[in-house]
Amino acid sequence: MPTTSPDSLPPIVVFDLDGTLAETAGDLIGTLNTILEREGLPSVAVSQARELIGAGARALIQRGFAAGGRELTPTRLDELFRVFLAHYGQHLCEASHLFPGVVDSLDRLEAAGYRLAVCTNKPEDHSVRLLELLGVKARFAAICGRDTFPYFKPDPRHLTETIARAGGDPARAVMVGDSRTDVATAKAAGIPVVAVPFGYTDVPVEELEPDVVIQHFEELYEAVLRLDPGVA
């Protein structure tokens, strides 16, 4: 069990959102397909989400258009990005749901004294509202999105500033994510990272060399204890 003295900061676990805490592919791909259909392009299958989603909404739009054989100018991409955000903001949680075991894992970590936070490249407003709709918003001391700070993942300051905002101890922090971006961010910040293999990544997460790969959230608590230097 972790130990925390009364005058020290608590240990902290920081989560990515899409593909880590929640399966959001249905709503993200649904918004993309709405745009593609309006543009006369073929829709993409939700089964393609692992390869399409991981790099953010702009890349998702570009990849969707590329799959249909059409390139986008920067100006047109900016226009469609705004359309995407507006539409997605109205359809945040129609198909999205927490992955199995998430709530139990949050319970165990909180009971052991860990503070919890979210660091995502999803816009902050969307992130906060989605987590509220999923019933877990109150569990997180900070929910920091792409637009919360002047920088975002893979810039390590996105992670370190999230930890600071949540009031956690950066020397006892662990990141949990699903993608190349998450692993790169944690490594750049000098923070150990746990990867889940069921999210959105263009390569197997094992190839990204995270500190630990878990197959199910029921394994997360023990993985965090192994990585937390404050655990005796």
mmCIF file of C-alpha atoms in Angstrom:
data_model
loop_
_atom_site.group_PDB
_atom_site.id
_atom_site.type_symbol
_atom_site.label_atom_id
_atom_site.label_comp_id
_atom_site.label_asym_id
_atom_site.label_seq_id
_atom_site.Cartn_x
_atom_site.Cartn_y
_atom_site.Cartn_z
ATOM 1 C CA MET A 1 0.000 0.000 0.000
ATOM 2 C CA PRO A 2 1.260 3.516 -0.736
ATOM 3 C CA THR A 3 2.160 5.739 2.183
ATOM 4 C CA THR A 4 1.734 9.515 2.290
ATOM 5 C CA SER A 5 2.816 11.759 5.148
ATOM 6 C CA PRO A 6 0.392 14.523 6.187
ATOM 7 C CA ASP A 7 2.600 17.280 4.739
ATOM 8 C CA SER A 8 3.375 15.591 1.403
ATOM 9 C CA LEU A 9 1.510 15.547 -1.889
ATOM 10 C CA PRO A 10 -0.489 12.411 -2.687
ATOM 11 C CA PRO A 11 0.576 9.939 -5.361
ATOM 12 C CA ILE A 12 -1.365 10.313 -8.595
ATOM 13 C CA VAL A 13 -2.526 8.277 -11.566
ATOM 14 C CA VAL A 14 -3.198 10.230 -14.766
ATOM 15 C CA PHE A 15 -5.390 8.720 -17.478
ATOM 16 C CA ASP A 16 -5.814 9.354 -21.146
ATOM 17 C CA LEU A 17 -9.518 9.358 -22.111
ATOM 18 C CA ASP A 18 -10.343 8.054 -25.615
ATOM 19 C CA GLY A 19 -9.362 4.416 -25.928
ATOM 20 C CA THR A 20 -8.107 4.256 -22.338
ATOM 21 C CA LEU A 21 -10.924 5.039 -19.923
ATOM 22 C CA ALA A 22 -13.687 4.888 -22.502
ATOM 23 C CA GLU A 23 -14.613 3.290 -25.792
ATOM 24 C CA THR A 24 -15.551 6.385 -27.787
ATOM 25 C CA ALA A 25 -14.981 5.140 -31.330
ATOM 26 C CA GLY A 26 -18.659 4.841 -32.195
ATOM 27 C CA ASP A 27 -19.391 8.509 -31.597
ATOM 28 C CA LEU A 28 -16.122 9.781 -33.094
ATOM 29 C CA ILE A 29 -16.454 7.704 -36.246
ATOM 30 C CA GLY A 30 -20.131 8.598 -36.394
ATOM 31 C CA THR A 31 -19.255 12.291 -36.548
ATOM 32 C CA LEU A 32 -16.545 11.642 -39.131
ATOM 33 C CA ASN A 33 -19.006 9.715 -41.300
ATOM 34 C CA THR A 34 -21.520 12.544 -41.107
ATOM 35 C CA ILE A 35 -18.880 14.855 -42.598
ATOM 36 C CA LEU A 36 -17.722 12.329 -45.199
ATOM 37 C CA GLU A 37 -21.273 11.685 -46.367
ATOM 38 C CA ARG A 38 -21.908 15.427 -46.735
ATOM 39 C CA GLU A 39 -18.782 15.599 -48.885
ATOM 40 C CA GLY A 40 -19.845 12.674 -51.078
ATOM 41 C CA LEU A 41 -17.171 10.352 -49.720
ATOM 42 C CA PRO A 42 -17.593 6.781 -48.480
ATOM 43 C CA SER A 43 -18.045 6.234 -44.769
ATOM 44 C CA VAL A 44 -15.525 4.297 -42.714
ATOM 45 C CA ALA A 45 -16.229 1.332 -40.465
ATOM 46 C CA VAL A 46 -15.963 1.606 -36.701
ATOM 47 C CA SER A 47 -13.626 -1.391 -36.932
ATOM 48 C CA GLN A 48 -11.061 0.979 -38.489
ATOM 49 C CA ALA A 49 -11.024 3.153 -35.370
ATOM 50 C CA ARG A 50 -7.800 1.745 -33.923
ATOM 51 C CA GLU A 51 -5.814 3.021 -36.906
ATOM 52 C CA LEU A 52 -7.760 6.244 -37.473
ATOM 53 C CA ILE A 53 -8.456 7.846 -34.103
ATOM 54 C CA GLY A 54 -5.222 7.934 -32.098
ATOM 55 C CA ALA A 55 -3.759 11.215 -33.405
ATOM 56 C CA GLY A 56 -6.723 13.530 -32.780
ATOM 57 C CA ALA A 57 -9.679 14.969 -34.687
ATOM 58 C CA ARG A 58 -7.698 16.804 -37.373
ATOM 59 C CA ALA A 59 -5.771 13.675 -38.268
ATOM 60 C CA LEU A 60 -9.009 11.670 -38.128
ATOM 61 C CA ILE A 61 -10.586 13.965 -40.721
ATOM 62 C CA GLN A 62 -7.483 13.853 -42.921
ATOM 63 C CA ARG A 63 -7.351 10.068 -42.742
ATOM 64 C CA GLY A 64 -11.038 9.784 -43.542
ATOM 65 C CA PHE A 65 -10.627 11.948 -46.626
ATOM 66 C CA ALA A 66 -7.463 10.120 -47.658
ATOM 67 C CA ALA A 67 -9.338 6.822 -47.464
ATOM 68 C CA GLY A 68 -11.804 8.323 -49.940
ATOM 69 C CA GLY A 69 -9.017 9.488 -52.239
ATOM 70 C CA ARG A 70 -9.271 13.200 -51.522
ATOM 71 C CA GLU A 71 -6.733 15.595 -50.022
ATOM 72 C CA LEU A 72 -7.590 18.631 -47.941
ATOM 73 C CA THR A 73 -6.080 22.094 -47.999
ATOM 74 C CA PRO A 74 -5.143 23.518 -44.592
ATOM 75 C CA THR A 75 -7.975 26.048 -44.840
ATOM 76 C CA ARG A 76 -10.574 23.407 -45.652
ATOM 77 C CA LEU A 77 -9.256 21.173 -42.876
ATOM 78 C CA ASP A 78 -9.683 24.032 -40.398
ATOM 79 C CA GLU A 79 -13.279 24.518 -41.573
ATOM 80 C CA LEU A 80 -14.110 20.836 -41.266
ATOM 81 C CA PHE A 81 -12.404 20.631 -37.875
ATOM 82 C CA ARG A 82 -14.799 23.276 -36.554
ATOM 83 C CA VAL A 83 -17.742 21.394 -38.080
ATOM 84 C CA PHE A 84 -16.488 18.176 -36.488
ATOM 85 C CA LEU A 85 -16.216 19.714 -33.017
ATOM 86 C CA ALA A 86 -19.680 21.270 -33.209
ATOM 87 C CA HIS A 87 -21.354 18.042 -34.357
ATOM 88 C CA TYR A 88 -19.426 15.799 -31.972
ATOM 89 C CA GLY A 89 -20.250 18.094 -29.065
ATOM 90 C CA GLN A 90 -23.919 17.279 -29.629
ATOM 91 C CA HIS A 91 -23.329 13.512 -29.845
ATOM 92 C CA LEU A 92 -20.722 12.868 -27.144
ATOM 93 C CA CYS A 93 -22.205 9.842 -25.468
ATOM 94 C CA GLU A 94 -24.632 8.041 -27.740
ATOM 95 C CA ALA A 95 -22.460 4.940 -28.144
ATOM 96 C CA SER A 96 -19.543 5.698 -25.804
ATOM 97 C CA HIS A 97 -19.042 3.739 -22.594
ATOM 98 C CA LEU A 98 -16.400 3.045 -19.973
ATOM 99 C CA PHE A 99 -14.227 0.001 -20.509
ATOM 100 C CA PRO A 100 -14.936 -2.961 -18.204
ATOM 101 C CA GLY A 101 -13.290 -2.644 -14.816
ATOM 102 C CA VAL A 102 -12.682 1.116 -14.921
ATOM 103 C CA VAL A 103 -14.930 2.022 -11.982
ATOM 104 C CA ASP A 104 -13.570 -0.762 -9.771
ATOM 105 C CA SER A 105 -10.012 0.339 -10.592
ATOM 106 C CA LEU A 106 -10.769 3.946 -9.703
ATOM 107 C CA ASP A 107 -12.300 2.753 -6.431
ATOM 108 C CA ARG A 108 -9.188 0.736 -5.507
ATOM 109 C CA LEU A 109 -6.784 3.533 -6.387
ATOM 110 C CA GLU A 110 -8.770 6.145 -4.463
ATOM 111 C CA ALA A 111 -9.065 3.867 -1.434
ATOM 112 C CA ALA A 112 -5.281 3.453 -1.479
ATOM 113 C CA GLY A 113 -4.755 7.214 -1.403
ATOM 114 C CA TYR A 114 -4.084 7.945 -5.061
ATOM 115 C CA ARG A 115 -5.337 11.149 -6.608
ATOM 116 C CA LEU A 116 -6.789 10.746 -10.110
ATOM 117 C CA ALA A 117 -6.632 13.018 -13.166
ATOM 118 C CA VAL A 118 -7.256 12.998 -16.915
ATOM 119 C CA CYS A 119 -4.821 14.303 -19.526
ATOM 120 C CA THR A 120 -6.300 14.099 -23.022
ATOM 121 C CA ASN A 121 -5.984 15.769 -26.410
ATOM 122 C CA LYS A 122 -9.760 15.960 -26.563
ATOM 123 C CA PRO A 123 -11.039 19.533 -25.977
ATOM 124 C CA GLU A 124 -11.500 20.201 -22.283
ATOM 125 C CA ASP A 125 -15.207 21.005 -22.538
ATOM 126 C CA HIS A 126 -15.928 17.785 -24.430
ATOM 127 C CA SER A 127 -13.838 15.803 -21.951
ATOM 128 C CA VAL A 128 -15.560 17.210 -18.880
ATOM 129 C CA ARG A 129 -19.032 16.728 -20.327
ATOM 130 C CA LEU A 130 -18.302 13.197 -21.547
ATOM 131 C CA LEU A 131 -16.938 12.103 -18.176
ATOM 132 C CA GLU A 132 -19.989 13.620 -16.522
ATOM 133 C CA LEU A 133 -22.282 11.686 -18.860
ATOM 134 C CA LEU A 134 -20.290 8.531 -18.100
ATOM 135 C CA GLY A 135 -20.816 9.136 -14.382
ATOM 136 C CA VAL A 136 -17.182 9.534 -13.310
ATOM 137 C CA LYS A 137 -16.393 13.262 -13.628
ATOM 138 C CA ALA A 138 -16.285 13.797 -9.865
ATOM 139 C CA ARG A 139 -13.605 11.141 -9.477
ATOM 140 C CA PHE A 140 -10.907 13.304 -11.093
ATOM 141 C CA ALA A 141 -9.086 16.160 -9.377
ATOM 142 C CA ALA A 142 -8.232 17.650 -12.795
ATOM 143 C CA ILE A 143 -9.504 17.067 -16.329
ATOM 144 C CA CYS A 144 -7.114 18.734 -18.757
ATOM 145 C CA GLY A 145 -7.708 18.767 -22.501
ATOM 146 C CA ARG A 146 -5.933 19.863 -25.627
ATOM 147 C CA ASP A 147 -6.876 23.494 -25.043
ATOM 148 C CA THR A 148 -6.344 23.668 -21.262
ATOM 149 C CA PHE A 149 -2.712 24.795 -21.562
ATOM 150 C CA PRO A 150 -0.690 26.398 -24.383
ATOM 151 C CA TYR A 151 0.731 22.931 -25.153
ATOM 152 C CA PHE A 152 -0.668 19.433 -25.466
ATOM 153 C CA LYS A 153 0.529 15.819 -25.724
ATOM 154 C CA PRO A 154 3.150 14.727 -26.676
ATOM 155 C CA ASP A 155 4.572 17.861 -25.035
ATOM 156 C CA PRO A 156 5.435 16.596 -21.541
ATOM 157 C CA ARG A 157 4.245 19.849 -19.972
ATOM 158 C CA HIS A 158 0.660 18.824 -20.697
ATOM 159 C CA LEU A 159 1.160 15.892 -18.331
ATOM 160 C CA THR A 160 3.247 17.681 -15.713
ATOM 161 C CA GLU A 161 0.844 20.636 -15.574
ATOM 162 C CA THR A 162 -2.097 18.236 -15.227
ATOM 163 C CA ILE A 163 -0.356 16.654 -12.236
ATOM 164 C CA ALA A 164 0.273 20.087 -10.736
ATOM 165 C CA ARG A 165 -3.333 21.184 -11.262
ATOM 166 C CA ALA A 166 -4.569 17.999 -9.587
ATOM 167 C CA GLY A 167 -2.251 18.555 -6.624
ATOM 168 C CA GLY A 168 -0.424 15.260 -7.108
ATOM 169 C CA ASP A 169 3.188 14.331 -6.432
ATOM 170 C CA PRO A 170 5.122 14.273 -9.739
ATOM 171 C CA ALA A 171 7.700 11.945 -8.170
ATOM 172 C CA ARG A 172 4.941 9.396 -7.530
ATOM 173 C CA ALA A 173 2.921 9.784 -10.721
ATOM 174 C CA VAL A 174 1.906 7.072 -13.181
ATOM 175 C CA MET A 175 0.416 7.649 -16.630
ATOM 176 C CA VAL A 176 -2.139 5.269 -18.171
ATOM 177 C CA GLY A 177 -2.720 5.436 -21.932
ATOM 178 C CA ASP A 178 -3.286 3.543 -25.138
ATOM 179 C CA SER A 179 -1.274 5.241 -27.859
ATOM 180 C CA ARG A 180 2.114 6.307 -29.177
ATOM 181 C CA THR A 181 1.297 9.836 -28.023
ATOM 182 C CA ASP A 182 0.637 8.774 -24.435
ATOM 183 C CA VAL A 183 3.789 6.686 -24.138
ATOM 184 C CA ALA A 184 5.936 9.409 -25.712
ATOM 185 C CA THR A 185 4.475 12.054 -23.396
ATOM 186 C CA ALA A 186 5.103 10.026 -20.262
ATOM 187 C CA LYS A 187 8.646 9.119 -21.293
ATOM 188 C CA ALA A 188 9.465 12.745 -22.087
ATOM 189 C CA ALA A 189 8.177 13.730 -18.640
ATOM 190 C CA GLY A 190 10.178 10.983 -16.938
ATOM 191 C CA ILE A 191 6.990 9.370 -15.630
ATOM 192 C CA PRO A 192 6.303 5.612 -15.796
ATOM 193 C CA VAL A 193 3.501 4.576 -18.114
ATOM 194 C CA VAL A 194 1.017 1.714 -18.192
ATOM 195 C CA ALA A 195 -0.456 0.909 -21.614
ATOM 196 C CA VAL A 196 -3.732 -0.809 -22.457
ATOM 197 C CA PRO A 197 -3.884 -2.775 -25.732
ATOM 198 C CA PHE A 198 -7.579 -2.321 -26.477
ATOM 199 C CA GLY A 199 -7.516 1.374 -27.416
ATOM 200 C CA TYR A 200 -6.578 3.384 -30.491
ATOM 201 C CA THR A 201 -3.081 2.820 -31.796
ATOM 202 C CA ASP A 202 -1.564 2.208 -35.210
ATOM 203 C CA VAL A 203 0.950 -0.325 -33.823
ATOM 204 C CA PRO A 204 0.744 -2.866 -30.991
ATOM 205 C CA VAL A 205 1.366 -0.982 -27.756
ATOM 206 C CA GLU A 206 4.079 -3.463 -26.786
ATOM 207 C CA GLU A 207 6.210 -2.049 -29.620
ATOM 208 C CA LEU A 208 6.069 1.382 -27.978
ATOM 209 C CA GLU A 209 7.879 -0.018 -24.926
ATOM 210 C CA PRO A 210 5.724 1.244 -22.058
ATOM 211 C CA ASP A 211 6.759 0.180 -18.586
ATOM 212 C CA VAL A 212 3.816 -2.207 -18.244
ATOM 213 C CA VAL A 213 1.065 -3.490 -20.548
ATOM 214 C CA ILE A 214 -2.146 -4.658 -18.890
ATOM 215 C CA GLN A 215 -4.830 -6.681 -20.621
ATOM 216 C CA HIS A 216 -7.712 -5.628 -18.361
ATOM 217 C CA PHE A 217 -8.346 -2.858 -15.850
ATOM 218 C CA GLU A 218 -8.422 -5.398 -13.037
ATOM 219 C CA GLU A 219 -4.629 -5.547 -13.471
ATOM 220 C CA LEU A 220 -4.118 -1.790 -13.132
ATOM 221 C CA TYR A 221 -3.904 -1.465 -9.356
ATOM 222 C CA GLU A 222 -1.045 -3.943 -9.033
ATOM 223 C CA ALA A 223 0.736 -2.370 -12.018
ATOM 224 C CA VAL A 224 0.571 1.059 -10.389
ATOM 225 C CA LEU A 225 1.934 -0.295 -7.114
ATOM 226 C CA ARG A 226 4.889 -1.828 -8.991
ATOM 227 C CA LEU A 227 5.705 1.516 -10.629
ATOM 228 C CA ASP A 228 5.151 3.799 -7.631
ATOM 229 C CA PRO A 229 8.532 4.404 -5.954
ATOM 230 C CA GLY A 230 6.734 5.373 -2.741
ATOM 231 C CA VAL A 231 5.425 1.878 -2.186
ATOM 232 C CA ALA A 232 7.576 0.052 0.316
#
